[in-house]
XYZ file of C-alpha atoms in Angstrom:
710
model
C -16.816 29.680 -105.325
C -16.292 27.096 -102.567
C -19.436 28.298 -100.814
C -21.416 27.856 -104.051
C -20.120 24.289 -104.481
C -20.960 23.454 -100.847
C -24.469 24.890 -101.280
C -25.052 22.843 -104.445
C -23.842 19.654 -102.750
C -26.097 20.252 -99.736
C -29.065 20.905 -102.034
C -28.496 17.658 -103.952
C -27.891 15.665 -100.752
C -31.036 16.973 -99.040
C -32.998 16.115 -102.176
C -31.684 12.542 -102.128
C -32.599 12.145 -98.434
C -36.117 13.503 -98.962
C -36.645 11.269 -102.000
C -35.419 8.215 -100.097
C -37.853 8.836 -97.204
C -40.721 9.396 -99.609
C -39.878 6.207 -101.526
C -39.832 4.090 -98.347
C -43.199 5.469 -97.270
C -44.703 4.788 -100.713
C -43.361 1.217 -100.818
C -44.818 0.570 -97.361
C -48.260 1.800 -98.423
C -48.074 -0.217 -101.669
C -47.256 -3.422 -99.781
C -50.201 -2.879 -97.408
C -52.639 -2.286 -100.306
C -51.374 -5.339 -102.237
C -51.902 -7.414 -99.065
C -55.500 -6.131 -98.946
C -56.031 -7.284 -102.547
C -54.898 -10.795 -101.652
C -57.091 -10.844 -98.555
C -60.356 -9.490 -100.044
C -62.588 -11.605 -102.252
C -63.908 -10.335 -105.593
C -67.402 -10.307 -104.128
C -66.314 -7.724 -101.545
C -67.164 -4.243 -102.933
C -64.448 -2.627 -100.766
C -61.847 -4.260 -103.044
C -62.763 -1.669 -105.689
C -61.458 1.165 -103.498
C -58.156 -0.691 -103.001
C -57.537 -0.805 -106.756
C -58.247 2.935 -106.967
C -55.797 3.725 -104.150
C -53.093 1.540 -105.714
C -53.373 3.266 -109.102
C -53.379 6.659 -107.381
C -50.254 5.745 -105.367
C -47.951 4.303 -108.059
C -49.139 5.960 -111.297
C -46.063 8.209 -111.427
C -43.383 5.835 -110.155
C -44.570 2.683 -111.969
C -47.205 3.647 -114.577
C -47.103 0.266 -116.330
C -47.960 -1.632 -113.127
C -50.601 0.980 -112.331
C -52.278 0.279 -115.699
C -52.334 -3.465 -114.920
C -54.018 -2.860 -111.569
C -56.388 -0.446 -113.316
C -57.445 -3.072 -115.865
C -58.123 -5.579 -113.074
C -60.126 -2.968 -111.177
C -62.207 -1.992 -114.232
C -62.991 -5.681 -114.906
C -64.118 -6.096 -111.280
C -66.283 -2.955 -111.448
C -68.629 -4.614 -113.945
C -69.551 -7.130 -111.238
C -70.672 -4.340 -108.886
C -72.912 -1.326 -109.256
C -70.457 1.286 -107.919
C -70.389 4.060 -110.524
C -68.684 6.572 -108.211
C -65.724 4.307 -107.407
C -65.537 3.305 -111.083
C -65.364 6.997 -112.080
C -62.513 7.684 -109.621
C -60.488 4.712 -110.922
C -60.936 5.900 -114.519
C -59.930 9.398 -113.418
C -56.565 8.262 -112.005
C -55.917 5.975 -114.995
C -56.578 8.927 -117.303
C -53.808 10.892 -115.598
C -51.276 8.309 -116.815
C -52.281 8.867 -120.451
C -52.250 12.632 -119.986
C -48.696 12.493 -118.616
C -47.674 10.347 -121.584
C -49.213 12.855 -124.010
C -51.753 10.316 -125.347
C -54.523 12.934 -125.465
C -56.908 11.019 -127.773
C -57.008 8.012 -125.421
C -57.402 10.378 -122.467
C -60.352 12.149 -124.163
C -62.353 8.904 -124.453
C -61.659 7.981 -120.844
C -62.591 11.469 -119.600
C -65.960 11.259 -121.340
C -66.645 7.878 -119.702
C -65.420 9.092 -116.310
C -67.659 12.184 -116.376
C -70.662 10.079 -117.403
C -70.141 7.717 -114.446
C -69.446 10.590 -112.019
C -72.646 12.415 -113.009
C -74.598 9.175 -112.799
C -73.352 8.441 -109.275
C -73.534 12.011 -107.975
C -70.075 11.483 -106.423
C -68.585 15.001 -106.186
C -65.028 13.765 -105.583
C -65.138 11.531 -108.662
C -66.565 14.448 -110.660
C -63.705 16.715 -109.529
C -61.016 14.203 -110.619
C -62.479 13.791 -114.107
C -63.280 17.484 -114.546
C -59.666 18.327 -113.713
C -58.499 15.799 -116.326
C -60.786 17.416 -118.891
C -59.463 20.909 -118.111
C -55.859 19.685 -118.283
C -56.423 17.914 -121.611
C -57.873 21.076 -123.136
C -54.961 23.081 -121.752
C -52.356 20.632 -123.123
C -54.011 20.660 -126.568
C -54.120 24.500 -126.509
C -57.941 24.586 -126.486
C -57.835 27.385 -123.953
C -61.460 28.557 -124.214
C -62.696 25.028 -123.432
C -60.082 24.735 -120.649
C -61.459 27.905 -119.026
C -64.988 26.474 -119.142
C -63.824 23.222 -117.480
C -61.855 25.045 -114.767
C -64.880 27.247 -114.038
C -67.019 24.120 -113.600
C -64.263 22.645 -111.424
C -64.275 25.822 -109.295
C -67.883 25.150 -108.285
C -67.135 21.515 -107.415
C -64.151 22.405 -105.201
C -66.232 25.063 -103.463
C -68.844 22.392 -102.667
C -66.080 20.100 -101.355
C -64.525 22.998 -99.370
C -61.183 21.918 -100.883
C -59.291 25.216 -100.697
C -55.958 23.712 -101.785
C -57.297 22.479 -105.119
C -59.486 25.586 -105.495
C -56.339 27.718 -105.232
C -54.668 25.552 -107.896
C -57.704 26.023 -110.151
C -57.529 29.819 -109.821
C -53.797 29.724 -110.523
C -54.341 27.637 -113.682
C -57.058 30.035 -114.818
C -54.626 32.915 -114.307
C -52.006 31.147 -116.448
C -54.524 30.617 -119.277
C -55.837 34.194 -119.177
C -52.234 35.452 -119.194
C -51.462 33.313 -122.257
C -54.537 34.755 -124.001
C -53.310 38.283 -123.202
C -56.234 39.013 -120.839
C -54.150 40.534 -118.046
C -57.116 41.879 -116.032
C -58.719 38.426 -115.739
C -55.311 36.867 -115.021
C -54.760 39.251 -112.093
C -58.239 38.538 -110.696
C -57.617 34.788 -110.837
C -54.184 35.039 -109.183
C -55.582 37.329 -106.475
C -58.259 34.714 -105.690
C -55.583 32.016 -105.407
C -53.233 34.028 -103.194
C -55.207 34.033 -99.876
C -56.085 30.343 -100.319
C -52.419 29.422 -100.807
C -51.469 31.483 -97.731
C -53.442 28.999 -95.597
C -51.238 26.073 -96.711
C -48.042 24.905 -95.028
C -46.232 24.625 -98.379
C -45.217 28.231 -99.028
C -43.843 27.550 -102.533
C -47.345 27.666 -104.090
C -47.970 31.043 -102.465
C -44.573 32.254 -103.666
C -45.153 31.052 -107.248
C -48.489 32.887 -107.387
C -46.815 36.057 -106.090
C -44.282 35.773 -108.911
C -47.047 35.037 -111.448
C -48.636 38.348 -110.451
C -45.219 39.953 -110.881
C -45.070 38.476 -114.396
C -48.308 40.292 -115.299
C -46.888 43.606 -114.067
C -43.661 42.888 -116.003
C -45.624 42.624 -119.255
C -47.519 45.797 -118.321
C -44.076 47.510 -118.020
C -44.650 48.215 -114.310
C -41.125 47.058 -113.462
C -41.132 48.423 -109.919
C -44.206 46.408 -108.889
C -42.921 43.340 -110.762
C -39.620 43.476 -108.864
C -41.437 43.728 -105.509
C -43.526 40.645 -106.332
C -40.523 38.621 -107.536
C -38.487 39.449 -104.429
C -41.418 38.714 -102.082
C -41.920 35.375 -103.829
C -38.248 34.422 -103.550
C -38.292 35.235 -99.822
C -41.019 32.597 -99.360
C -39.087 29.859 -101.226
C -36.614 27.485 -99.587
C -33.947 26.814 -102.277
C -33.372 23.311 -100.877
C -36.990 22.123 -100.796
C -38.176 23.996 -103.920
C -35.092 24.513 -106.142
C -37.077 24.746 -109.395
C -39.271 27.561 -108.078
C -36.118 29.289 -106.852
C -34.592 28.873 -110.331
C -37.667 30.359 -112.021
C -37.612 33.340 -109.655
C -33.949 34.010 -110.433
C -34.621 33.808 -114.174
C -37.570 36.203 -113.957
C -35.528 38.710 -111.947
C -32.716 38.477 -114.483
C -35.118 39.293 -117.338
C -36.551 42.200 -115.342
C -33.134 43.695 -114.592
C -32.118 43.229 -118.228
C -35.190 45.205 -119.311
C -34.137 47.933 -116.842
C -30.565 47.856 -118.248
C -29.172 46.831 -114.849
C -26.747 44.507 -116.539
C -24.433 43.423 -113.721
C -27.191 42.194 -111.397
C -29.088 40.686 -114.353
C -26.064 38.570 -115.260
C -25.652 37.405 -111.655
C -29.249 36.111 -111.579
C -28.964 34.385 -114.970
C -25.752 32.604 -113.961
C -27.278 31.434 -110.636
C -30.317 30.115 -112.526
C -27.963 28.315 -114.947
C -26.246 26.531 -112.044
C -29.613 25.205 -110.801
C -30.759 24.237 -114.305
C -27.547 22.273 -114.782
C -27.977 20.422 -111.464
C -31.516 19.344 -112.357
C -30.700 18.654 -116.049
C -33.275 21.170 -117.340
C -32.069 21.446 -120.919
C -34.842 23.778 -122.119
C -34.287 26.181 -119.249
C -30.536 26.225 -119.863
C -31.094 27.139 -123.516
C -33.521 29.972 -122.685
C -31.031 31.351 -120.156
C -28.277 31.353 -122.796
C -30.680 33.290 -125.060
C -31.086 35.918 -122.323
C -27.300 36.114 -121.874
C -26.914 36.758 -125.628
C -29.311 39.714 -125.317
C -27.401 40.978 -122.293
C -24.067 40.613 -124.111
C -25.391 42.684 -127.023
C -26.438 45.461 -124.622
C -23.012 45.488 -122.923
C -20.952 44.847 -126.088
C -19.485 41.689 -124.508
C -18.571 39.761 -127.664
C -16.957 36.893 -125.729
C -20.065 36.291 -123.593
C -22.286 36.479 -126.671
C -20.267 33.901 -128.621
C -19.838 31.497 -125.684
C -23.572 31.659 -124.848
C -24.530 30.836 -128.451
C -22.085 27.909 -128.582
C -23.432 26.553 -125.272
C -27.031 26.788 -126.513
C -26.130 25.016 -129.786
C -24.404 22.191 -127.895
C -27.645 21.525 -125.968
C -29.858 21.534 -129.092
C -29.450 17.782 -129.888
C -31.060 17.063 -126.477
C -34.000 19.340 -127.241
C -37.394 18.372 -128.708
C -39.356 21.620 -128.332
C -39.981 22.968 -131.845
C -40.143 26.569 -130.583
C -36.625 26.355 -129.148
C -35.301 24.573 -132.241
C -36.631 27.441 -134.366
C -35.672 30.280 -132.012
C -31.986 29.310 -132.105
C -31.920 30.501 -135.732
C -32.855 34.026 -134.636
C -29.965 34.173 -132.175
C -27.579 32.663 -134.725
C -28.551 35.420 -137.169
C -28.340 38.034 -134.405
C -24.799 37.051 -133.356
C -23.585 36.618 -136.940
C -24.859 40.092 -137.912
C -23.277 41.559 -134.792
C -19.936 40.059 -135.912
C -20.432 41.235 -139.505
C -20.830 37.692 -140.925
C -23.771 38.656 -143.161
C -23.847 35.458 -145.259
C -24.241 33.218 -142.202
C -26.739 35.678 -140.744
C -28.835 35.457 -143.928
C -28.873 31.634 -143.853
C -30.144 31.622 -140.249
C -32.780 34.333 -140.739
C -34.123 32.565 -143.853
C -34.521 29.315 -141.866
C -36.325 31.233 -139.123
C -38.991 32.653 -141.406
C -39.335 29.416 -143.392
C -40.312 27.657 -140.126
C -43.185 30.174 -139.655
C -42.791 30.909 -135.951
C -45.573 33.438 -135.320
C -45.553 33.921 -131.539
C -41.970 33.495 -130.314
C -41.471 33.461 -126.544
C -37.778 34.262 -126.520
C -37.566 37.282 -128.835
C -39.851 39.935 -130.360
C -41.177 39.169 -133.836
C -40.725 42.824 -134.839
C -37.029 42.507 -133.906
C -36.771 39.525 -136.266
C -38.341 41.587 -139.093
C -35.914 44.465 -138.452
C -32.941 42.078 -138.310
C -33.978 40.419 -141.584
C -34.268 43.785 -143.322
C -30.884 44.909 -141.981
C -29.177 41.684 -143.146
C -30.735 41.742 -146.617
C -29.973 45.453 -147.017
C -26.325 44.837 -146.112
C -26.188 42.172 -148.830
C -27.826 44.475 -151.378
C -31.112 42.540 -151.314
C -33.516 45.246 -150.138
C -36.309 44.102 -152.460
C -35.923 40.500 -151.286
C -36.075 41.772 -147.694
C -39.359 43.552 -148.393
C -40.791 40.428 -150.037
C -39.643 38.246 -147.121
C -41.190 40.539 -144.511
C -44.434 40.985 -146.506
C -44.760 37.227 -146.999
C -44.076 36.570 -143.307
C -46.549 39.258 -142.279
C -49.223 37.678 -144.515
C -48.509 34.296 -142.879
C -48.819 35.963 -139.476
C -52.191 37.492 -140.415
C -53.396 34.088 -141.638
C -52.177 32.560 -138.385
C -54.182 35.149 -136.445
C -57.284 34.366 -138.536
C -56.785 30.633 -137.888
C -56.497 31.320 -134.143
C -59.734 33.314 -134.221
C -61.439 30.480 -136.103
C -60.129 27.953 -133.554
C -61.468 30.050 -130.678
C -64.806 30.437 -132.455
C -65.010 26.657 -132.948
C -64.334 26.182 -129.221
C -67.190 28.555 -128.387
C -69.356 26.610 -130.843
C -68.363 23.344 -129.117
C -69.470 24.833 -125.813
C -72.824 25.691 -127.359
C -73.198 22.152 -128.719
C -72.426 20.739 -125.272
C -75.075 22.985 -123.751
C -77.595 21.836 -126.362
C -76.756 18.166 -125.683
C -77.247 18.721 -121.964
C -80.530 20.445 -122.752
C -81.744 17.473 -124.784
C -80.880 15.105 -121.924
C -82.765 17.343 -119.532
C -85.848 17.287 -121.780
C -85.767 13.455 -121.919
C -85.549 13.280 -118.145
C -88.481 15.668 -117.870
C -90.570 13.517 -120.209
C -89.827 10.406 -118.127
C -90.838 12.274 -114.999
C -94.074 13.457 -116.642
C -94.995 9.875 -117.451
C -94.475 8.858 -113.828
C -96.227 11.829 -112.272
C -98.788 13.814 -114.266
C -99.424 16.141 -111.366
C -96.084 17.880 -111.982
C -96.731 18.411 -115.703
C -97.530 22.125 -115.593
C -94.687 22.957 -113.230
C -92.149 20.917 -115.219
C -93.286 22.452 -118.538
C -92.723 25.925 -117.138
C -89.263 24.866 -115.920
C -88.337 23.548 -119.361
C -89.490 26.772 -121.047
C -87.482 28.873 -118.611
C -84.426 26.695 -119.132
C -84.742 26.978 -122.940
C -85.160 30.747 -122.736
C -82.087 31.150 -120.537
C -80.064 28.794 -122.740
C -80.992 30.632 -125.940
C -80.271 33.970 -124.263
C -76.827 32.756 -123.234
C -76.114 31.448 -126.738
C -77.197 34.747 -128.311
C -75.118 36.661 -125.779
C -72.032 34.590 -126.555
C -72.580 35.027 -130.317
C -72.863 38.784 -129.855
C -69.685 38.721 -127.764
C -67.756 36.769 -130.422
C -69.040 39.092 -133.168
C -68.133 42.138 -131.083
C -64.595 40.810 -130.469
C -64.075 40.174 -134.189
C -65.486 43.595 -135.113
C -63.214 45.265 -132.549
C -60.202 43.443 -133.941
C -61.000 44.520 -137.515
C -61.577 48.106 -136.361
C -58.217 48.112 -134.569
C -56.421 46.870 -137.695
C -58.189 49.523 -139.794
C -57.207 52.266 -137.345
C -53.555 51.141 -137.487
C -53.606 51.203 -141.293
C -55.195 54.673 -141.349
C -52.676 55.937 -138.810
C -49.730 54.736 -140.916
C -51.224 56.354 -144.032
C -51.884 59.593 -142.142
C -48.296 59.705 -140.828
C -46.980 59.145 -144.359
C -49.134 61.958 -145.786
C -48.130 64.275 -142.949
C -44.439 63.527 -143.549
C -44.647 64.493 -147.226
C -46.827 67.513 -146.416
C -44.261 68.772 -143.896
C -41.339 68.255 -146.285
C -43.327 70.070 -148.980
C -43.987 72.969 -146.645
C -40.339 73.135 -145.577
C -39.316 73.564 -149.232
C -42.259 75.565 -150.639
C -42.108 78.588 -148.321
C -38.371 79.388 -148.673
C -38.515 78.678 -152.422
C -41.342 81.198 -152.789
C -39.279 83.845 -150.987
C -36.238 82.868 -153.054
C -38.213 83.322 -156.306
C -39.566 86.745 -155.270
C -36.090 88.009 -154.348
C -34.678 86.732 -157.657
C -37.409 88.640 -159.509
C -36.477 91.809 -157.575
C -32.903 91.454 -158.823
C -34.027 90.474 -162.337
C -36.245 93.561 -162.763
C -33.851 95.829 -160.822
C -36.479 96.835 -158.265
C -34.591 95.826 -155.125
C -33.943 98.703 -152.709
C -30.705 97.156 -151.461
C -29.281 94.420 -153.778
C -26.533 93.517 -151.271
C -29.174 92.758 -148.631
C -31.099 90.640 -151.148
C -27.951 88.686 -152.095
C -27.233 88.103 -148.425
C -30.783 86.793 -147.903
C -30.436 84.492 -150.936
C -27.170 83.071 -149.558
C -28.900 82.450 -146.228
C -31.731 80.620 -148.012
C -29.227 78.479 -149.920
C -27.474 77.634 -146.631
C -30.880 76.713 -145.163
C -31.565 74.379 -148.115
C -28.149 72.751 -147.674
C -28.809 72.192 -143.955
C -32.210 70.597 -144.669
C -30.742 68.359 -147.391
C -27.843 67.345 -145.124
C -30.301 66.509 -142.318
C -32.482 64.371 -144.597
C -29.376 62.684 -146.057
C -28.058 61.801 -142.581
C -31.409 60.300 -141.545
C -31.558 58.299 -144.780
C -28.056 56.917 -144.150
C -29.121 55.815 -140.691
C -32.317 54.169 -142.023
C -30.227 52.155 -144.492
C -27.767 51.143 -141.767
C -24.939 53.021 -143.531
C -24.274 55.671 -140.899
C -20.622 55.274 -139.895
C -18.819 56.864 -136.970
C -15.276 58.266 -137.123
C -14.181 57.352 -133.611
C -11.169 58.879 -131.922
C -9.886 58.947 -128.344
C -9.875 62.365 -126.681
C -9.990 64.037 -123.254
C -13.585 64.668 -122.219
C -12.879 67.599 -119.891
C -11.203 69.751 -122.582
C -13.846 68.780 -125.175
C -16.837 69.739 -123.020
C -15.192 72.949 -121.750
C -14.952 74.127 -125.379
C -18.588 73.179 -125.997
C -19.610 75.045 -122.824
C -17.850 78.156 -124.131
C -19.884 77.896 -127.344
C -23.057 77.643 -125.266
C -22.068 80.795 -123.320
C -21.718 82.783 -126.549
C -25.010 81.465 -127.978
C -26.910 82.165 -124.752
C -25.614 85.760 -124.555
C -27.042 86.438 -128.024
C -30.461 85.395 -126.687
C -30.122 87.294 -123.373
C -30.050 84.081 -121.336
C -27.930 83.190 -118.299
C -26.025 79.878 -118.231
C -24.857 77.639 -115.380
C -22.094 75.158 -116.330
C -21.460 72.009 -114.206
C -18.544 70.052 -115.745
C -17.823 67.259 -113.251
C -14.959 65.662 -115.144
C -11.304 64.998 -114.371
C -8.289 65.288 -116.629
C -7.984 61.477 -116.817
C -11.512 60.987 -118.181
C -10.988 59.858 -121.808
C -13.422 58.361 -124.332
C -13.346 56.866 -127.828
C -16.207 58.588 -129.654
C -16.995 60.430 -132.879
C -16.221 63.940 -131.627
C -17.758 65.681 -134.647
C -21.070 63.833 -134.212
C -21.145 64.501 -130.460
C -20.502 68.174 -131.160
C -23.351 68.138 -133.712
C -25.711 66.739 -131.048
C -24.615 69.352 -128.483
C -24.983 72.172 -131.025
C -28.554 71.063 -131.848
C -29.496 70.798 -128.156
C -27.857 74.168 -127.282
C -29.599 75.820 -130.240
C -33.010 74.440 -129.233
C -32.549 75.497 -125.603
C -31.604 79.066 -126.570
C -34.204 79.554 -129.303
C -37.202 78.182 -127.395
C -36.503 79.664 -123.928
C -38.229 82.933 -123.032
C -35.836 85.812 -122.336
C -34.720 86.533 -119.679
C -34.267 82.897 -118.733
C -31.839 80.269 -117.455
C -30.023 77.277 -118.946
C -28.170 74.635 -116.895
C -25.630 72.367 -118.617
C -24.329 69.407 -116.558
C -21.882 66.686 -117.647
C -20.308 63.835 -115.644
C -19.084 60.224 -115.819
C -20.811 57.635 -113.619
C -20.406 53.822 -113.695
C -18.576 53.859 -117.063
C -21.273 56.022 -118.629
C -20.970 59.542 -119.997
C -24.000 61.541 -118.828
C -25.033 65.057 -119.703
C -28.209 67.088 -119.439
C -29.422 70.460 -120.715
C -32.383 72.005 -118.946
C -33.996 75.384 -119.428
C -36.647 77.640 -117.970
C -40.134 78.175 -119.363
C -41.953 77.485 -121.521
C -42.548 73.779 -120.887
C -44.240 71.170 -123.103
C -47.542 69.363 -122.758
C -47.098 65.932 -121.052
C -47.803 63.992 -124.255
C -45.197 65.988 -126.249
C -42.038 64.827 -124.440
C -41.911 61.561 -126.417
C -43.047 63.113 -129.709
C -40.351 65.797 -129.974
C -37.832 63.185 -131.195
C -40.117 62.312 -134.150
C -39.069 63.632 -137.510
C -40.574 67.022 -138.494
C -42.510 67.216 -135.209
C -42.865 70.675 -133.702
C -44.493 71.370 -130.357
C -45.552 74.846 -131.565
C -45.465 74.910 -135.373
C -46.008 78.650 -135.842
C -43.313 79.616 -133.312
C -40.883 76.956 -134.599
C -41.035 78.172 -138.179
C -40.692 81.759 -137.054
C -37.482 80.853 -135.183
C -36.178 78.644 -138.001
C -35.110 75.013 -138.101
C -36.232 71.995 -140.100
C -37.851 69.972 -137.315
C -35.268 67.211 -137.842
C -32.662 68.254 -135.258
C -33.855 66.130 -132.335
C -34.487 63.124 -134.609
C -30.863 63.400 -135.774
C -29.687 63.702 -132.152
C -31.540 60.502 -131.296
C -30.034 58.582 -134.237
C -26.486 59.793 -133.506
C -26.748 58.915 -129.816
C -28.202 55.463 -130.685
C -25.270 54.948 -133.085
C -23.056 55.351 -129.993
C -25.228 52.717 -128.213
C -26.586 55.429 -125.925
C -30.013 56.860 -125.167
C -31.651 60.299 -125.143
C -34.859 61.370 -123.401
C -36.853 64.482 -122.480
C -38.787 65.328 -119.328
C -40.086 68.405 -117.446
C -37.314 70.593 -116.017
C -37.180 71.805 -112.416
C -36.563 75.270 -113.933
C -40.008 75.261 -115.541
C -38.989 74.264 -119.055
C -37.591 71.105 -120.695
C -34.741 68.830 -119.578
C -32.982 66.676 -122.202
C -30.764 63.872 -120.807
C -28.172 61.801 -122.709
C -26.177 58.761 -121.606
C -23.450 56.972 -123.619
C -21.572 53.848 -122.413
C -17.803 54.296 -122.397
C -16.795 50.602 -122.380
C -17.590 50.009 -126.076
């Protein structure tokens, strides 16, 4: 703890020293420029450049004074014909309005700045105003137009051979493509920026781009590659000179480890990021970190951490202005209240969340909010209201998506209008040139025709692209709807089949008894009893799944010795395997002091289902290996068997209800097709997980883990 405090103090102290040196240097430059203003006469054109440098120097530290110098400079510009210098001055003045969020004022100035820059042919002035245009579009969420401006800016920086700003342009393009969900384009942009940043002395830009690439892999669920990128980025960052980049890296790693269920190391990274956010008074970042800690607390059943994190986030809310954070807090309030069983408070929070119409939350998954709302309403006996709430919210979401598509289409249309305007200007210039020089008439006419043809071709191509994107989106929605309908039909068809076949046999055997034509009535009665038992099992399975769907599945927990419990289950497996002519290897790596508080009957039900599946679907002679152990406060067991194996795509599907890998063989061997689905629900009720993968014995390996610190 002392080392942490010393580190924080050194970080703050080094920051103060660096800021003091920078401030002295800036004041010295400002004094020299102000002396030049006093010395130069208004008739001296070099005075224009001094005003530009002054605005550029102090626009962040003293924006009001910078605006005054800017006004004086603009007034002086009208006495001189220096469009390039005028454009640069407007460009730096525009940055002040962009930083203040006055986007309408900035838009007018950008238009004037670009006009002067194009008129003068000054590439540097053009780059300043083009960057302002791209930034304004980005700040106003006009991302399609922002991409177009950054692409134009890319060409300008290439002409200037300005690799530092070119790298920044590629990085900004990557951020926009990532926000639009175009991960391939985002990766290409980041990969262009990376080698350019590696040439710079400031390694933090290179590190941030490395971590941006890691963010793409994180969203693609490639956690291993994401972790490598995050760690490489953090290695390049000096926590003292770039504490905010260091903070962001820690936060990203924490989210990654949370997704991997590596809870201890995830918490360490979140708490380190919180320390840095507190030092630099980053309220928004602190709140988002408390959100992540609430998720972590839910995974580890740490009620104290969950409650304290929510309280800390709520205390910071009065300092917050971001509407997304102000709305997201209601989700976490509902989440924590439902976790604590306070359903009334949970309902109030979830209702506020959906009334605020947050369609693309950054800090939680919208589907999780729908599920939470349904769970809360169902607990309060308001299932119909829950369905109405979710349907209404989903309709709002669809409308929001349509509005977004319309906004993007309007941005494409604006690009087309800009191209047409530029075309009209080009035609006017061509006409003026024709009047001055008739000899070039034929050549210029051909150029205009070619330009028009290319322009129309590009417009048609873009229209086709927009239409294709919209058609693809509609087709995808239609496919999803058809898939849901198909799964529903298949579910009822399978249930029907499960009941129809045994009922038919039941009816035939009853008729044999009724008409006294049965060869052996005792055998028939025995078969009928077996069929009735089969019906009871199927009904019990469906009833258990229905209880779980309604959130009414309850566990009867008791504390018992694990070693004795699993030795008895292993004995049952031995008996079952002998009936199927299979050999069994038992690996019970437990000690007498290993105890757990679980629902023993439900755990036995899971083991019975898994043992039964392993014995029924393993070719005889064959092998079964049953292993159980406790590791890091988790109960782990696995059951693996010899051939046959499954197809690669079947390992995830076997936990679906009524799914059978081989339908004909499954029905021949018996079973309802619900056993593994029930196993999954019972293990999830214990806050555990179950999965299937290929076995080293040539068959299937099913693994289960259950946390013991609940």
